[in-house]
Amino acid sequence: MSVPAYIMFGLFFLWSFLGMPIGHAMLAAAIVYLFLTGQDIGLVASQSLNGLYSSFVLMAVPLFIFSAEIMNHAKITDRLFEFANLLVGRFRGGLAHVNIVASVIFSGMSGSALADAAGPGKLEVDMMVKAGYSPGFSAALSTTSAIIGPIIPPSIPMILYGVVTNTSIGYLFMGGVIPGLLLAAAQSGVVVYLSRRRAFPQEPPPTIAHAVRATLIALPALTIPVIMLGGIYSGAVTPTEAAAVCATIGLLLAFLWYRSFAFSDLLKVLVESSRATGIVAITIAGALVMNWIVAAEQIPERMGAWMTSLDMSPALFLLAVNVLFLILGAFLDTLLMLLIIVPILMPTVIKLGIDPVHFGVVSVVNMMIGLVTPPMGELVFLIAGVSGIKVADITKELWIFLIVLIALLFVLVYVPGLTLWLPELMGYQPLGSTVG
């Protein structure tokens, strides 16, 4: 890299460490680079705005954020939680299993771990603590179950990965289904193990009348992911159009079916969705400018040539990258890794014959684990904020979940069929051998 590029990255990490928002830090560092190299500062505006407005797929991001806010404000998540309780609440540690199942159901509507944690997360923690579970365990489980949201489609991180790597978002969505369900199963396994050691409480079985009522109430909401994903995979709608369908159905259910939503709530949803979208948009804009600089500096090509000179096998490369992501994920923002680091690695990924869908799904799983990894796990602080439980108490209960999740991550890395089976069923042709 040139000296201005080193200065740009140094300033970016310095400003981020000092607390400047990631998007602002990227834009400011890029401006310094352009000034030092004597280039037109207007490139910041042209690269960021052209990138944001030219990508129709990126429109799905604010629509999914809007949809998740509707679900939370209209208390639709409460109905889904009650339905999940109907399915698994009667087992020992029932509410803990309900927590996981509710995240699986909600994941089919939001695509965001933060939306899952901020909405159902507080309800789940409150109900578990009231039933006799320890506050630290309740919050730790709600933290880890929230990462299922961006794995099972729809997924905002997978949309962003698809945009920056030019990978099919539909196939990425399909690739996330089995890994997401395996994440849920792994967490349920931890709950079963702890249930025996700690004698977790058991919910009474529901009456037939209650079961029928809870199912009928939740059924309209449960159709949203079916309609949305069915539309995507049938080719009837694009992911962006599916996001609009999801938001529209959610809004109609909130106003007309559940009647738990007023026009004053709509204003709050619009404000909060706009705020969240603005944060994401500024981050993407900064990443687009820095990616242009990275390309101009030929960093991906040089890094690819260096890695090729090391004669690394695909298996060793995947090991190195995933260990790197696990370490960085404990400190860096997910969007930064997704929008800056992944594009740098992609030429090497393709050159080694690693399938981009498999790499994308595994990378997103890795980054979601980073959201719950101390010391900077964003979801840990979010759950602590909405529940009032100390971060230290949550962290003590997190480790057993982290060990299981990391073990599952490397199973997904070295058994690509778990990720690629459904995409192949839909006609996808994988690129070469992933771990050969």
PDB file of N, CA and C in Angstrom, residues 86-166:
ATOM      1  N   LEU A  86     -46.410 -22.998  23.222  1.00  0.00           N
ATOM      2  CA  LEU A  86     -47.324 -24.102  22.972  1.00  0.00           C
ATOM      3  C   LEU A  86     -46.582 -25.323  22.431  1.00  0.00           C
ATOM      4  N   LEU A  87     -45.549 -25.092  21.632  1.00  0.00           N
ATOM      5  CA  LEU A  87     -44.816 -26.192  21.000  1.00  0.00           C
ATOM      6  C   LEU A  87     -43.869 -26.903  21.959  1.00  0.00           C
ATOM      7  N   VAL A  88     -43.098 -26.148  22.738  1.00  0.00           N
ATOM      8  CA  VAL A  88     -42.020 -26.770  23.533  1.00  0.00           C
ATOM      9  C   VAL A  88     -42.027 -26.373  25.000  1.00  0.00           C
ATOM     10  N   GLY A  89     -43.015 -25.603  25.424  1.00  0.00           N
ATOM     11  CA  GLY A  89     -43.019 -25.127  26.805  1.00  0.00           C
ATOM     12  C   GLY A  89     -43.172 -26.212  27.846  1.00  0.00           C
ATOM     13  N   ARG A  90     -43.785 -27.342  27.477  1.00  0.00           N
ATOM     14  CA  ARG A  90     -44.079 -28.380  28.468  1.00  0.00           C
ATOM     15  C   ARG A  90     -42.857 -29.234  28.818  1.00  0.00           C
ATOM     16  N   PHE A  91     -41.746 -29.090  28.062  1.00  0.00           N
ATOM     17  CA  PHE A  91     -40.545 -29.859  28.385  1.00  0.00           C
ATOM     18  C   PHE A  91     -39.784 -29.187  29.529  1.00  0.00           C
ATOM     19  N   ARG A  92     -38.909 -29.964  30.200  1.00  0.00           N
ATOM     20  CA  ARG A  92     -38.102 -29.367  31.258  1.00  0.00           C
ATOM     21  C   ARG A  92     -37.207 -28.291  30.642  1.00  0.00           C
ATOM     22  N   GLY A  93     -37.147 -27.154  31.323  1.00  0.00           N
ATOM     23  CA  GLY A  93     -36.460 -26.009  30.728  1.00  0.00           C
ATOM     24  C   GLY A  93     -37.252 -25.430  29.582  1.00  0.00           C
ATOM     25  N   GLY A  94     -38.587 -25.592  29.678  1.00  0.00           N
ATOM     26  CA  GLY A  94     -39.459 -25.240  28.559  1.00  0.00           C
ATOM     27  C   GLY A  94     -39.313 -23.821  28.069  1.00  0.00           C
ATOM     28  N   LEU A  95     -39.283 -22.842  28.988  1.00  0.00           N
ATOM     29  CA  LEU A  95     -39.191 -21.457  28.543  1.00  0.00           C
ATOM     30  C   LEU A  95     -37.858 -21.165  27.865  1.00  0.00           C
ATOM     31  N   ALA A  96     -36.814 -21.884  28.246  1.00  0.00           N
ATOM     32  CA  ALA A  96     -35.529 -21.721  27.561  1.00  0.00           C
ATOM     33  C   ALA A  96     -35.638 -22.219  26.119  1.00  0.00           C
ATOM     34  N   HIS A  97     -36.308 -23.361  25.933  1.00  0.00           N
ATOM     35  CA  HIS A  97     -36.533 -23.862  24.566  1.00  0.00           C
ATOM     36  C   HIS A  97     -37.452 -22.914  23.789  1.00  0.00           C
ATOM     37  N   VAL A  98     -38.444 -22.344  24.477  1.00  0.00           N
ATOM     38  CA  VAL A  98     -39.355 -21.389  23.838  1.00  0.00           C
ATOM     39  C   VAL A  98     -38.573 -20.184  23.318  1.00  0.00           C
ATOM     40  N   ASN A  99     -37.611 -19.730  24.117  1.00  0.00           N
ATOM     41  CA  ASN A  99     -36.758 -18.612  23.723  1.00  0.00           C
ATOM     42  C   ASN A  99     -36.110 -18.880  22.367  1.00  0.00           C
ATOM     43  N   ILE A 100     -35.594 -20.090  22.195  1.00  0.00           N
ATOM     44  CA  ILE A 100     -34.889 -20.451  20.953  1.00  0.00           C
ATOM     45  C   ILE A 100     -35.870 -20.594  19.794  1.00  0.00           C
ATOM     46  N   VAL A 101     -36.978 -21.288  20.035  1.00  0.00           N
ATOM     47  CA  VAL A 101     -37.970 -21.498  18.975  1.00  0.00           C
ATOM     48  C   VAL A 101     -38.563 -20.161  18.524  1.00  0.00           C
ATOM     49  N   ALA A 102     -38.813 -19.262  19.469  1.00  0.00           N
ATOM     50  CA  ALA A 102     -39.350 -17.948  19.118  1.00  0.00           C
ATOM     51  C   ALA A 102     -38.374 -17.184  18.225  1.00  0.00           C
ATOM     52  N   SER A 103     -37.074 -17.317  18.493  1.00  0.00           N
ATOM     53  CA  SER A 103     -36.073 -16.655  17.650  1.00  0.00           C
ATOM     54  C   SER A 103     -36.056 -17.248  16.252  1.00  0.00           C
ATOM     55  N   VAL A 104     -36.245 -18.565  16.150  1.00  0.00           N
ATOM     56  CA  VAL A 104     -36.312 -19.206  14.839  1.00  0.00           C
ATOM     57  C   VAL A 104     -37.501 -18.674  14.046  1.00  0.00           C
ATOM     58  N   ILE A 105     -38.650 -18.563  14.705  1.00  0.00           N
ATOM     59  CA  ILE A 105     -39.852 -18.079  14.026  1.00  0.00           C
ATOM     60  C   ILE A 105     -39.690 -16.617  13.620  1.00  0.00           C
ATOM     61  N   PHE A 106     -39.190 -15.797  14.553  1.00  0.00           N
ATOM     62  CA  PHE A 106     -39.054 -14.370  14.278  1.00  0.00           C
ATOM     63  C   PHE A 106     -37.984 -14.102  13.224  1.00  0.00           C
ATOM     64  N   SER A 107     -37.012 -15.027  13.111  1.00  0.00           N
ATOM     65  CA  SER A 107     -35.944 -14.844  12.126  1.00  0.00           C
ATOM     66  C   SER A 107     -36.489 -14.832  10.704  1.00  0.00           C
ATOM     67  N   GLY A 108     -37.616 -15.469  10.492  1.00  0.00           N
ATOM     68  CA  GLY A 108     -38.212 -15.502   9.167  1.00  0.00           C
ATOM     69  C   GLY A 108     -38.910 -14.220   8.782  1.00  0.00           C
ATOM     70  N   MET A 109     -38.817 -13.205   9.661  1.00  0.00           N
ATOM     71  CA  MET A 109     -39.505 -11.941   9.389  1.00  0.00           C
ATOM     72  C   MET A 109     -38.592 -10.724   9.495  1.00  0.00           C
ATOM     73  N   SER A 110     -37.542 -10.795  10.310  1.00  0.00           N
ATOM     74  CA  SER A 110     -36.761  -9.589  10.590  1.00  0.00           C
ATOM     75  C   SER A 110     -35.447  -9.530   9.842  1.00  0.00           C
ATOM     76  N   GLY A 111     -34.674 -10.628   9.835  1.00  0.00           N
ATOM     77  CA  GLY A 111     -33.362 -10.621   9.202  1.00  0.00           C
ATOM     78  C   GLY A 111     -32.294  -9.904   9.984  1.00  0.00           C
ATOM     79  N   SER A 112     -32.590  -9.553  11.245  1.00  0.00           N
ATOM     80  CA  SER A 112     -31.654  -8.764  12.036  1.00  0.00           C
ATOM     81  C   SER A 112     -31.537  -9.322  13.442  1.00  0.00           C
ATOM     82  N   ALA A 113     -30.302  -9.553  13.888  1.00  0.00           N
ATOM     83  CA  ALA A 113     -30.080 -10.025  15.260  1.00  0.00           C
ATOM     84  C   ALA A 113     -30.444  -8.944  16.268  1.00  0.00           C
ATOM     85  N   LEU A 114     -30.160  -7.693  15.942  1.00  0.00           N
ATOM     86  CA  LEU A 114     -30.452  -6.604  16.867  1.00  0.00           C
ATOM     87  C   LEU A 114     -31.951  -6.435  17.054  1.00  0.00           C
ATOM     88  N   ALA A 115     -32.723  -6.595  15.969  1.00  0.00           N
ATOM     89  CA  ALA A 115     -34.183  -6.497  16.085  1.00  0.00           C
ATOM     90  C   ALA A 115     -34.727  -7.637  16.936  1.00  0.00           C
ATOM     91  N   ASP A 116     -34.169  -8.833  16.779  1.00  0.00           N
ATOM     92  CA  ASP A 116     -34.597  -9.987  17.564  1.00  0.00           C
ATOM     93  C   ASP A 116     -34.307  -9.757  19.043  1.00  0.00           C
ATOM     94  N   ALA A 117     -33.118  -9.242  19.345  1.00  0.00           N
ATOM     95  CA  ALA A 117     -32.742  -9.023  20.742  1.00  0.00           C
ATOM     96  C   ALA A 117     -33.536  -7.891  21.373  1.00  0.00           C
ATOM     97  N   ALA A 118     -33.750  -6.823  20.627  1.00  0.00           N
ATOM     98  CA  ALA A 118     -34.434  -5.660  21.176  1.00  0.00           C
ATOM     99  C   ALA A 118     -35.928  -5.898  21.364  1.00  0.00           C
ATOM    100  N   GLY A 119     -36.532  -6.748  20.522  1.00  0.00           N
ATOM    101  CA  GLY A 119     -37.972  -6.998  20.614  1.00  0.00           C
ATOM    102  C   GLY A 119     -38.301  -8.179  21.494  1.00  0.00           C
ATOM    103  N   PRO A 120     -38.291  -9.414  20.933  1.00  0.00           N
ATOM    104  CA  PRO A 120     -38.595 -10.592  21.740  1.00  0.00           C
ATOM    105  C   PRO A 120     -37.623 -10.784  22.902  1.00  0.00           C
ATOM    106  N   GLY A 121     -36.391 -10.270  22.769  1.00  0.00           N
ATOM    107  CA  GLY A 121     -35.376 -10.508  23.793  1.00  0.00           C
ATOM    108  C   GLY A 121     -35.807 -10.092  25.180  1.00  0.00           C
ATOM    109  N   LYS A 122     -36.330  -8.878  25.328  1.00  0.00           N
ATOM    110  CA  LYS A 122     -36.740  -8.393  26.649  1.00  0.00           C
ATOM    111  C   LYS A 122     -37.897  -9.218  27.200  1.00  0.00           C
ATOM    112  N   LEU A 123     -38.868  -9.545  26.349  1.00  0.00           N
ATOM    113  CA  LEU A 123     -40.000 -10.370  26.773  1.00  0.00           C
ATOM    114  C   LEU A 123     -39.512 -11.728  27.255  1.00  0.00           C
ATOM    115  N   GLU A 124     -38.588 -12.327  26.520  1.00  0.00           N
ATOM    116  CA  GLU A 124     -38.084 -13.654  26.883  1.00  0.00           C
ATOM    117  C   GLU A 124     -37.351 -13.625  28.216  1.00  0.00           C
ATOM    118  N   VAL A 125     -36.509 -12.620  28.405  1.00  0.00           N
ATOM    119  CA  VAL A 125     -35.764 -12.523  29.666  1.00  0.00           C
ATOM    120  C   VAL A 125     -36.717 -12.339  30.839  1.00  0.00           C
ATOM    121  N   ASP A 126     -37.677 -11.436  30.691  1.00  0.00           N
ATOM    122  CA  ASP A 126     -38.619 -11.162  31.789  1.00  0.00           C
ATOM    123  C   ASP A 126     -39.404 -12.410  32.173  1.00  0.00           C
ATOM    124  N   MET A 127     -39.894 -13.147  31.184  1.00  0.00           N
ATOM    125  CA  MET A 127     -40.691 -14.332  31.473  1.00  0.00           C
ATOM    126  C   MET A 127     -39.855 -15.435  32.116  1.00  0.00           C
ATOM    127  N   MET A 128     -38.606 -15.587  31.657  1.00  0.00           N
ATOM    128  CA  MET A 128     -37.747 -16.632  32.215  1.00  0.00           C
ATOM    129  C   MET A 128     -37.365 -16.317  33.660  1.00  0.00           C
ATOM    130  N   VAL A 129     -37.022 -15.070  33.939  1.00  0.00           N
ATOM    131  CA  VAL A 129     -36.661 -14.680  35.310  1.00  0.00           C
ATOM    132  C   VAL A 129     -37.861 -14.857  36.243  1.00  0.00           C
ATOM    133  N   LYS A 130     -39.037 -14.465  35.765  1.00  0.00           N
ATOM    134  CA  LYS A 130     -40.250 -14.618  36.567  1.00  0.00           C
ATOM    135  C   LYS A 130     -40.548 -16.086  36.862  1.00  0.00           C
ATOM    136  N   ALA A 131     -40.175 -16.984  35.929  1.00  0.00           N
ATOM    137  CA  ALA A 131     -40.431 -18.418  36.116  1.00  0.00           C
ATOM    138  C   ALA A 131     -39.382 -19.101  36.990  1.00  0.00           C
ATOM    139  N   GLY A 132     -38.313 -18.379  37.362  1.00  0.00           N
ATOM    140  CA  GLY A 132     -37.324 -18.964  38.262  1.00  0.00           C
ATOM    141  C   GLY A 132     -35.944 -19.193  37.677  1.00  0.00           C
ATOM    142  N   TYR A 133     -35.720 -18.846  36.418  1.00  0.00           N
ATOM    143  CA  TYR A 133     -34.392 -18.966  35.825  1.00  0.00           C
ATOM    144  C   TYR A 133     -33.509 -17.819  36.340  1.00  0.00           C
ATOM    145  N   SER A 134     -32.203 -18.051  36.393  1.00  0.00           N
ATOM    146  CA  SER A 134     -31.307 -16.994  36.856  1.00  0.00           C
ATOM    147  C   SER A 134     -31.263 -15.877  35.812  1.00  0.00           C
ATOM    148  N   PRO A 135     -31.162 -14.613  36.261  1.00  0.00           N
ATOM    149  CA  PRO A 135     -31.128 -13.499  35.299  1.00  0.00           C
ATOM    150  C   PRO A 135     -29.984 -13.615  34.296  1.00  0.00           C
ATOM    151  N   GLY A 136     -28.783 -14.038  34.762  1.00  0.00           N
ATOM    152  CA  GLY A 136     -27.640 -14.137  33.866  1.00  0.00           C
ATOM    153  C   GLY A 136     -27.867 -15.156  32.768  1.00  0.00           C
ATOM    154  N   PHE A 137     -28.403 -16.333  33.130  1.00  0.00           N
ATOM    155  CA  PHE A 137     -28.661 -17.366  32.123  1.00  0.00           C
ATOM    156  C   PHE A 137     -29.752 -16.923  31.157  1.00  0.00           C
ATOM    157  N   SER A 138     -30.804 -16.322  31.679  1.00  0.00           N
ATOM    158  CA  SER A 138     -31.913 -15.868  30.826  1.00  0.00           C
ATOM    159  C   SER A 138     -31.421 -14.880  29.778  1.00  0.00           C
ATOM    160  N   ALA A 139     -30.591 -13.935  30.208  1.00  0.00           N
ATOM    161  CA  ALA A 139     -30.082 -12.927  29.272  1.00  0.00           C
ATOM    162  C   ALA A 139     -29.067 -13.533  28.305  1.00  0.00           C
ATOM    163  N   ALA A 140     -28.227 -14.458  28.792  1.00  0.00           N
ATOM    164  CA  ALA A 140     -27.230 -15.090  27.914  1.00  0.00           C
ATOM    165  C   ALA A 140     -27.909 -15.895  26.817  1.00  0.00           C
ATOM    166  N   LEU A 141     -28.956 -16.632  27.163  1.00  0.00           N
ATOM    167  CA  LEU A 141     -29.667 -17.420  26.158  1.00  0.00           C
ATOM    168  C   LEU A 141     -30.361 -16.508  25.145  1.00  0.00           C
ATOM    169  N   SER A 142     -30.973 -15.425  25.630  1.00  0.00           N
ATOM    170  CA  SER A 142     -31.628 -14.484  24.717  1.00  0.00           C
ATOM    171  C   SER A 142     -30.610 -13.829  23.790  1.00  0.00           C
ATOM    172  N   THR A 143     -29.399 -13.617  24.292  1.00  0.00           N
ATOM    173  CA  THR A 143     -28.335 -13.035  23.475  1.00  0.00           C
ATOM    174  C   THR A 143     -27.916 -13.979  22.360  1.00  0.00           C
ATOM    175  N   THR A 144     -27.656 -15.233  22.703  1.00  0.00           N
ATOM    176  CA  THR A 144     -27.179 -16.184  21.684  1.00  0.00           C
ATOM    177  C   THR A 144     -28.287 -16.613  20.738  1.00  0.00           C
ATOM    178  N   SER A 145     -29.526 -16.716  21.221  1.00  0.00           N
ATOM    179  CA  SER A 145     -30.609 -17.125  20.321  1.00  0.00           C
ATOM    180  C   SER A 145     -30.894 -16.054  19.275  1.00  0.00           C
ATOM    181  N   ALA A 146     -30.569 -14.790  19.594  1.00  0.00           N
ATOM    182  CA  ALA A 146     -30.832 -13.701  18.648  1.00  0.00           C
ATOM    183  C   ALA A 146     -29.972 -13.799  17.393  1.00  0.00           C
ATOM    184  N   ILE A 147     -28.824 -14.502  17.469  1.00  0.00           N
ATOM    185  CA  ILE A 147     -27.960 -14.575  16.283  1.00  0.00           C
ATOM    186  C   ILE A 147     -28.556 -15.487  15.212  1.00  0.00           C
ATOM    187  N   ILE A 148     -29.597 -16.248  15.569  1.00  0.00           N
ATOM    188  CA  ILE A 148     -30.249 -17.093  14.567  1.00  0.00           C
ATOM    189  C   ILE A 148     -30.930 -16.226  13.508  1.00  0.00           C
ATOM    190  N   GLY A 149     -31.374 -15.027  13.915  1.00  0.00           N
ATOM    191  CA  GLY A 149     -32.133 -14.152  13.024  1.00  0.00           C
ATOM    192  C   GLY A 149     -31.489 -13.895  11.677  1.00  0.00           C
ATOM    193  N   PRO A 150     -30.202 -13.506  11.629  1.00  0.00           N
ATOM    194  CA  PRO A 150     -29.582 -13.224  10.329  1.00  0.00           C
ATOM    195  C   PRO A 150     -29.078 -14.464   9.589  1.00  0.00           C
ATOM    196  N   ILE A 151     -29.247 -15.654  10.150  1.00  0.00           N
ATOM    197  CA  ILE A 151     -28.804 -16.873   9.463  1.00  0.00           C
ATOM    198  C   ILE A 151     -29.960 -17.478   8.673  1.00  0.00           C
ATOM    199  N   ILE A 152     -31.089 -17.693   9.345  1.00  0.00           N
ATOM    200  CA  ILE A 152     -32.280 -18.183   8.652  1.00  0.00           C
ATOM    201  C   ILE A 152     -32.881 -17.028   7.849  1.00  0.00           C
ATOM    202  N   PRO A 153     -33.192 -17.230   6.569  1.00  0.00           N
ATOM    203  CA  PRO A 153     -33.664 -16.120   5.735  1.00  0.00           C
ATOM    204  C   PRO A 153     -35.011 -15.570   6.207  1.00  0.00           C
ATOM    205  N   PRO A 154     -35.208 -14.235   5.964  1.00  0.00           N
ATOM    206  CA  PRO A 154     -34.313 -13.307   5.272  1.00  0.00           C
ATOM    207  C   PRO A 154     -33.162 -12.873   6.165  1.00  0.00           C
ATOM    208  N   SER A 155     -32.131 -12.309   5.568  1.00  0.00           N
ATOM    209  CA  SER A 155     -30.941 -11.938   6.318  1.00  0.00           C
ATOM    210  C   SER A 155     -30.346 -10.660   5.756  1.00  0.00           C
ATOM    211  N   ILE A 156     -30.298  -9.627   6.566  1.00  0.00           N
ATOM    212  CA  ILE A 156     -29.695  -8.367   6.118  1.00  0.00           C
ATOM    213  C   ILE A 156     -28.197  -8.531   5.854  1.00  0.00           C
ATOM    214  N   PRO A 157     -27.427  -9.201   6.733  1.00  0.00           N
ATOM    215  CA  PRO A 157     -25.995  -9.395   6.414  1.00  0.00           C
ATOM    216  C   PRO A 157     -25.764 -10.157   5.115  1.00  0.00           C
ATOM    217  N   MET A 158     -26.613 -11.141   4.815  1.00  0.00           N
ATOM    218  CA  MET A 158     -26.433 -11.885   3.563  1.00  0.00           C
ATOM    219  C   MET A 158     -26.764 -11.012   2.351  1.00  0.00           C
ATOM    220  N   ILE A 159     -27.712 -10.113   2.504  1.00  0.00           N
ATOM    221  CA  ILE A 159     -28.008  -9.176   1.414  1.00  0.00           C
ATOM    222  C   ILE A 159     -26.781  -8.305   1.143  1.00  0.00           C
ATOM    223  N   LEU A 160     -26.165  -7.794   2.205  1.00  0.00           N
ATOM    224  CA  LEU A 160     -24.978  -6.945   2.037  1.00  0.00           C
ATOM    225  C   LEU A 160     -23.819  -7.742   1.453  1.00  0.00           C
ATOM    226  N   TYR A 161     -23.636  -8.993   1.919  1.00  0.00           N
ATOM    227  CA  TYR A 161     -22.591  -9.849   1.352  1.00  0.00           C
ATOM    228  C   TYR A 161     -22.849 -10.069  -0.137  1.00  0.00           C
ATOM    229  N   GLY A 162     -24.093 -10.331  -0.496  1.00  0.00           N
ATOM    230  CA  GLY A 162     -24.426 -10.547  -1.898  1.00  0.00           C
ATOM    231  C   GLY A 162     -24.129  -9.338  -2.756  1.00  0.00           C
ATOM    232  N   VAL A 163     -24.363  -8.144  -2.193  1.00  0.00           N
ATOM    233  CA  VAL A 163     -24.124  -6.915  -2.952  1.00  0.00           C
ATOM    234  C   VAL A 163     -22.632  -6.694  -3.174  1.00  0.00           C
ATOM    235  N   VAL A 164     -21.823  -6.847  -2.119  1.00  0.00           N
ATOM    236  CA  VAL A 164     -20.396  -6.523  -2.247  1.00  0.00           C
ATOM    237  C   VAL A 164     -19.606  -7.612  -2.964  1.00  0.00           C
ATOM    238  N   THR A 165     -20.151  -8.830  -3.059  1.00  0.00           N
ATOM    239  CA  THR A 165     -19.422  -9.920  -3.721  1.00  0.00           C
ATOM    240  C   THR A 165     -20.100 -10.396  -4.993  1.00  0.00           C
ATOM    241  N   ASN A 166     -21.239  -9.780  -5.347  1.00  0.00           N
ATOM    242  CA  ASN A 166     -21.991 -10.168  -6.544  1.00  0.00           C
ATOM    243  C   ASN A 166     -22.381 -11.654  -6.508  1.00  0.00           C
TER     244      ASN A 166
END
